[in-house]
Short mmCIF file of C-alpha atoms in Angstrom, two decimals:
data_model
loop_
_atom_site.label_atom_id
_atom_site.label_comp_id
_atom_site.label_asym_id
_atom_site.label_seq_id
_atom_site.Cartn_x
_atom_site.Cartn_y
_atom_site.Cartn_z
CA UNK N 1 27.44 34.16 -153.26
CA UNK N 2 26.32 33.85 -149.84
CA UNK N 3 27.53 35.46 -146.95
CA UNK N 4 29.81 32.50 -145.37
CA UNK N 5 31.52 32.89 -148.58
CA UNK N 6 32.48 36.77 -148.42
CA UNK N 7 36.12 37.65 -148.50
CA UNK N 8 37.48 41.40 -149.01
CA UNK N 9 40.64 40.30 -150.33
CA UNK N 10 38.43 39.33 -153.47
CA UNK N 11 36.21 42.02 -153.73
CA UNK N 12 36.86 45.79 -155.34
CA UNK N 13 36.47 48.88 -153.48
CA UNK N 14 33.12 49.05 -155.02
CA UNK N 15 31.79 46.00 -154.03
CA UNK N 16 32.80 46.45 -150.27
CA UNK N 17 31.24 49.95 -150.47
CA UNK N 18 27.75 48.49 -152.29
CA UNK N 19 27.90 45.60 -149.85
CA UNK N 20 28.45 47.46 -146.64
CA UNK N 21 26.42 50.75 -147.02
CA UNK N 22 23.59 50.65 -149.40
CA UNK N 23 20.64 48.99 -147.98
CA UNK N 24 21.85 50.72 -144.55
CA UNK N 25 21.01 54.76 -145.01
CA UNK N 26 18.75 56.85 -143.89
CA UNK N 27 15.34 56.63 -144.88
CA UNK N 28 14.16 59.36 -143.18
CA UNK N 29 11.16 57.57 -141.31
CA UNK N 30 10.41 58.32 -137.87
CA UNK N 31 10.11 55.65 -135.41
CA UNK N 32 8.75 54.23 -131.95
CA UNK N 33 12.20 54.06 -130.19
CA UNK N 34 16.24 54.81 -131.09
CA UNK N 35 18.14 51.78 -130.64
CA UNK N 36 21.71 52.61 -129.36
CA UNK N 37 24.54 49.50 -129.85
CA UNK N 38 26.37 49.20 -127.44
CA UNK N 39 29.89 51.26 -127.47
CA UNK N 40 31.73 54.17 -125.22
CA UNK N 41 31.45 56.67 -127.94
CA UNK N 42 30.36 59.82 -128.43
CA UNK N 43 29.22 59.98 -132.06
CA UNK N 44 26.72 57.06 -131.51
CA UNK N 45 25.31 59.83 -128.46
CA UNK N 46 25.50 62.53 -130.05
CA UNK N 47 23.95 61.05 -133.36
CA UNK N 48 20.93 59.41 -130.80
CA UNK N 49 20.32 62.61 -129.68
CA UNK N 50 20.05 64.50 -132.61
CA UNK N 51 17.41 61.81 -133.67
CA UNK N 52 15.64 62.76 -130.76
CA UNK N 53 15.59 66.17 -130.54
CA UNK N 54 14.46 66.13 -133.81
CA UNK N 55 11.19 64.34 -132.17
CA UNK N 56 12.42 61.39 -135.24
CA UNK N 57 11.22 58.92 -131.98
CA UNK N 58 10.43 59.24 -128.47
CA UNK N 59 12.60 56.92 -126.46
CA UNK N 60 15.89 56.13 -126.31
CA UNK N 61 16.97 52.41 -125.71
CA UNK N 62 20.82 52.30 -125.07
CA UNK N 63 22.74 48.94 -124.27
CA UNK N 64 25.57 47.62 -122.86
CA UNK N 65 27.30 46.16 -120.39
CA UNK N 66 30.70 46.71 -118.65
CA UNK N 67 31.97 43.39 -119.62
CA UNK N 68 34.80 44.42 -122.36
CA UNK N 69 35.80 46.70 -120.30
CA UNK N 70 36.17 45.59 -117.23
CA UNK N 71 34.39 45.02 -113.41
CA UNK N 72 35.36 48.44 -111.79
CA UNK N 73 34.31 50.17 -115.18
CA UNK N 74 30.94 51.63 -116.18
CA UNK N 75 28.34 49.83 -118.19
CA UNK N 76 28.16 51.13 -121.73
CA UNK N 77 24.78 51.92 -121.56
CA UNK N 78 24.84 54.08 -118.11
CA UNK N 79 27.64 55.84 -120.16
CA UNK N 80 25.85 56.55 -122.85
CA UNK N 81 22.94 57.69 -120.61
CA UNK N 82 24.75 59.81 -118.96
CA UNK N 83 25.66 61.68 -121.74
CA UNK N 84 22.21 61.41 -123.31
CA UNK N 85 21.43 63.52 -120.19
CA UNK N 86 24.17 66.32 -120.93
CA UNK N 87 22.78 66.48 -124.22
CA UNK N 88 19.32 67.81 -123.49
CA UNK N 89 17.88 63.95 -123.35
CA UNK N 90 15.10 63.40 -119.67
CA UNK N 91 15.64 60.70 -118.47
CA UNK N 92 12.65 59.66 -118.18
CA UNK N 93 12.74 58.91 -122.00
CA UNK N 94 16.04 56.70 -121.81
CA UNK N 95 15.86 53.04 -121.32
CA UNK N 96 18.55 50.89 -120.53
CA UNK N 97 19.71 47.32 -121.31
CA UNK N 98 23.04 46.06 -119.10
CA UNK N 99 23.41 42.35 -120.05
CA UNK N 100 24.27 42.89 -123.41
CA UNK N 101 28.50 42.71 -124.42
CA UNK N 102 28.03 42.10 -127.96
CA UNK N 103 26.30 42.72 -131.49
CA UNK N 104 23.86 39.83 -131.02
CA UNK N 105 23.22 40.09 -127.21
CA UNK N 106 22.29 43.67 -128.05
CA UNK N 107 19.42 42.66 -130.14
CA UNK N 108 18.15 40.16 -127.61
CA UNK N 109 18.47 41.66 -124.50
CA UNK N 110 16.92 44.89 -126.13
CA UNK N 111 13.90 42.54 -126.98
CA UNK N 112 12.78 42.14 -123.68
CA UNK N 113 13.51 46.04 -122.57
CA UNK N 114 11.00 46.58 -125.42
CA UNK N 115 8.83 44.03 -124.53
CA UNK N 116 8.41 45.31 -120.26
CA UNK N 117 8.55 48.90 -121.91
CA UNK N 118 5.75 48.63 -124.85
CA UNK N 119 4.99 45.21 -125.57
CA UNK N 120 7.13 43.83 -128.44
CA UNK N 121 3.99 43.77 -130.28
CA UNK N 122 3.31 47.75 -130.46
CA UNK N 123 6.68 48.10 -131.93
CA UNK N 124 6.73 48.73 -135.55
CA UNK N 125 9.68 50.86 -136.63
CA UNK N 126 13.30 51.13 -134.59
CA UNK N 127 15.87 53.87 -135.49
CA UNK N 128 19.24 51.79 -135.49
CA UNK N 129 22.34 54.14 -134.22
CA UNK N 130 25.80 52.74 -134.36
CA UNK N 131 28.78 53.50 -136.68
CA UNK N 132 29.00 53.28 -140.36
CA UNK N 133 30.95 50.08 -140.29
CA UNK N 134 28.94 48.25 -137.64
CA UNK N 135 25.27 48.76 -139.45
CA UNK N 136 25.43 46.26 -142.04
CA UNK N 137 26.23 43.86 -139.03
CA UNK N 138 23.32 45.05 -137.12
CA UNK N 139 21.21 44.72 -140.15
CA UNK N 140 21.79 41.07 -140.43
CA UNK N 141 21.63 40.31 -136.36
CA UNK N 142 18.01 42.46 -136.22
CA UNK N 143 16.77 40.21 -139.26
CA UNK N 144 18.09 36.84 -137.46
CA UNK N 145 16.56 37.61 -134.32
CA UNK N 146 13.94 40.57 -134.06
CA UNK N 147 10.19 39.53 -134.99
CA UNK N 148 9.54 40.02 -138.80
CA UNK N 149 6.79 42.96 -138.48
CA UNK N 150 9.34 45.17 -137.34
CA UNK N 151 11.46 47.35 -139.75
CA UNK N 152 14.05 49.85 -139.12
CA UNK N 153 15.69 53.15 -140.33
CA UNK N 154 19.54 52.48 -140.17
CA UNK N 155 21.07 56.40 -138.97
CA UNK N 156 24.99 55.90 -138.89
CA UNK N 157 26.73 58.22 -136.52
CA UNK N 158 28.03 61.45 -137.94
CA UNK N 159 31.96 60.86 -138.36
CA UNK N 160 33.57 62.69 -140.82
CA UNK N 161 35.15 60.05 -141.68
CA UNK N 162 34.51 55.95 -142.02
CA UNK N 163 31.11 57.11 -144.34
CA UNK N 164 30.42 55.21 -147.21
CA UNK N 165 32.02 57.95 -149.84
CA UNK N 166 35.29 57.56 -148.02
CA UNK N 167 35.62 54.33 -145.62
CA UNK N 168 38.51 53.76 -147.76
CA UNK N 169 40.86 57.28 -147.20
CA UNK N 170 41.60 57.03 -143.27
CA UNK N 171 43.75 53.49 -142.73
CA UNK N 172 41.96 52.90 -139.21
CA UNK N 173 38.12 53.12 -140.77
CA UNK N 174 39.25 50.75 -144.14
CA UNK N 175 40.88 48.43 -141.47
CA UNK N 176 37.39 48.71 -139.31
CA UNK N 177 35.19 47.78 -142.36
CA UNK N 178 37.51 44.97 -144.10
CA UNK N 179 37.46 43.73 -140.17
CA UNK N 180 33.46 43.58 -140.58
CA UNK N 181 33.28 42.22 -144.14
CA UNK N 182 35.41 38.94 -141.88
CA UNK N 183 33.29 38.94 -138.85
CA UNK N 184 30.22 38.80 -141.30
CA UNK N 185 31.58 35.60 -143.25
CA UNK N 186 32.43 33.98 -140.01
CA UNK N 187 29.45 34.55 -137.91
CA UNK N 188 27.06 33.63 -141.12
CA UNK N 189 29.39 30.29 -140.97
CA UNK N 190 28.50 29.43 -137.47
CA UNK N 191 25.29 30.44 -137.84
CA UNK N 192 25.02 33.22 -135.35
CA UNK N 193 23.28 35.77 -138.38
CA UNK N 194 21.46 33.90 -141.26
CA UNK N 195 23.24 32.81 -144.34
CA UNK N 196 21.49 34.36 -147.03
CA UNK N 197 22.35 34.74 -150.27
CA UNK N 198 23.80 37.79 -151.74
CA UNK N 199 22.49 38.17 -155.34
CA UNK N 200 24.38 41.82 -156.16
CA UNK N 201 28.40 40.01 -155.73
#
């Protein structure tokens, strides 16, 4: 099966679980920077910080724009900054992307942060934040896109709930990750992520 062909309504529980969470947990690597996805929440923060306090990396990268949200609203990344800040974060060690106002944009507008930051070329291993539902999404956009020497350590925000041993017991989280399983199928289909094979369905 490849991934233009996915379609929850055909899979089990198990399948959605195996498919969505298991190459996407912790490794417990350090890296050279967090990478924050874009979003207006505070478990992706809080999670980002935790990594950093726990000197896991040394920079932050956050991104996002104020485009789903409106002109007179703030950028996603300055809000996640901001908060960043109130969490014990200098500044000094948060960089920013505000072009970016979705999954893919992230990853390329983060590129050339990285690039005016470090050189793209001293980068060898990114700490991925987002939620539990989004990873396997970013997983397949940083393959498409990022340069192939780089690898990453996926770190999921902290939610109780929406994890991979119970996506399926709140309706809003199962409704999140069926939602991605979709998106997935369709953007493999156009071609925005790769359409690779997947050997384990």
């Amino acid at each position: 099966m490849r991934l233009s062909e996915l379609n929850p309504d055909r899979l089990s529980k198990d399948q959605i679980t195996s498919f969505m969470f298991d190459d996407t947990r912790d490794d417990g690597n350090d890296g050279d920077c967090i990478l924050v996805f874009g979003a207006k929440t505070i478990h992706r923060v809080e999670k980002a910080a935790n990594l950093y306090h726990d000197k896991r990396a040394p920079s932050i990268l956050v991104t996002g724009s104020a485009a789903r949200w409106g002109v007179n609203e703030t950028a996603e990344a300055i809000w996640m900054k901001d908060h960043l800040i109130k969490l014990g974060v200098p500044e000094e060690d948060i960089l920013i992307e505000l072009e970016a106002s979705n999954t893919t944009e992230n990853v390329i507008a983060s590129m050339m942060v990285l690039q005016q930051a470090y050189g793209l070329h001293t980068i060898k291993r990114l700490l991925i934040v987002s939620s539990p539902f989004h990873m396997k999404r970013c997983l397949l956009t940083l393959k498409t896109y990022m340069p192939d020497w780089i690898t990453y350590t996926f770190c999921s925000d902290d939610r109780k709930v929406g994890q991979r041993d119970n996506w399926w017991t709140d309706s809003t989280e199962k409704e999140r990750v069926i939602k991605e399983v979709h998106s997935i199928s369709k953007y493999a289909g156009l071609g925005i992520i790769e359409d690779v094979d997947i050997p384990s369905l």
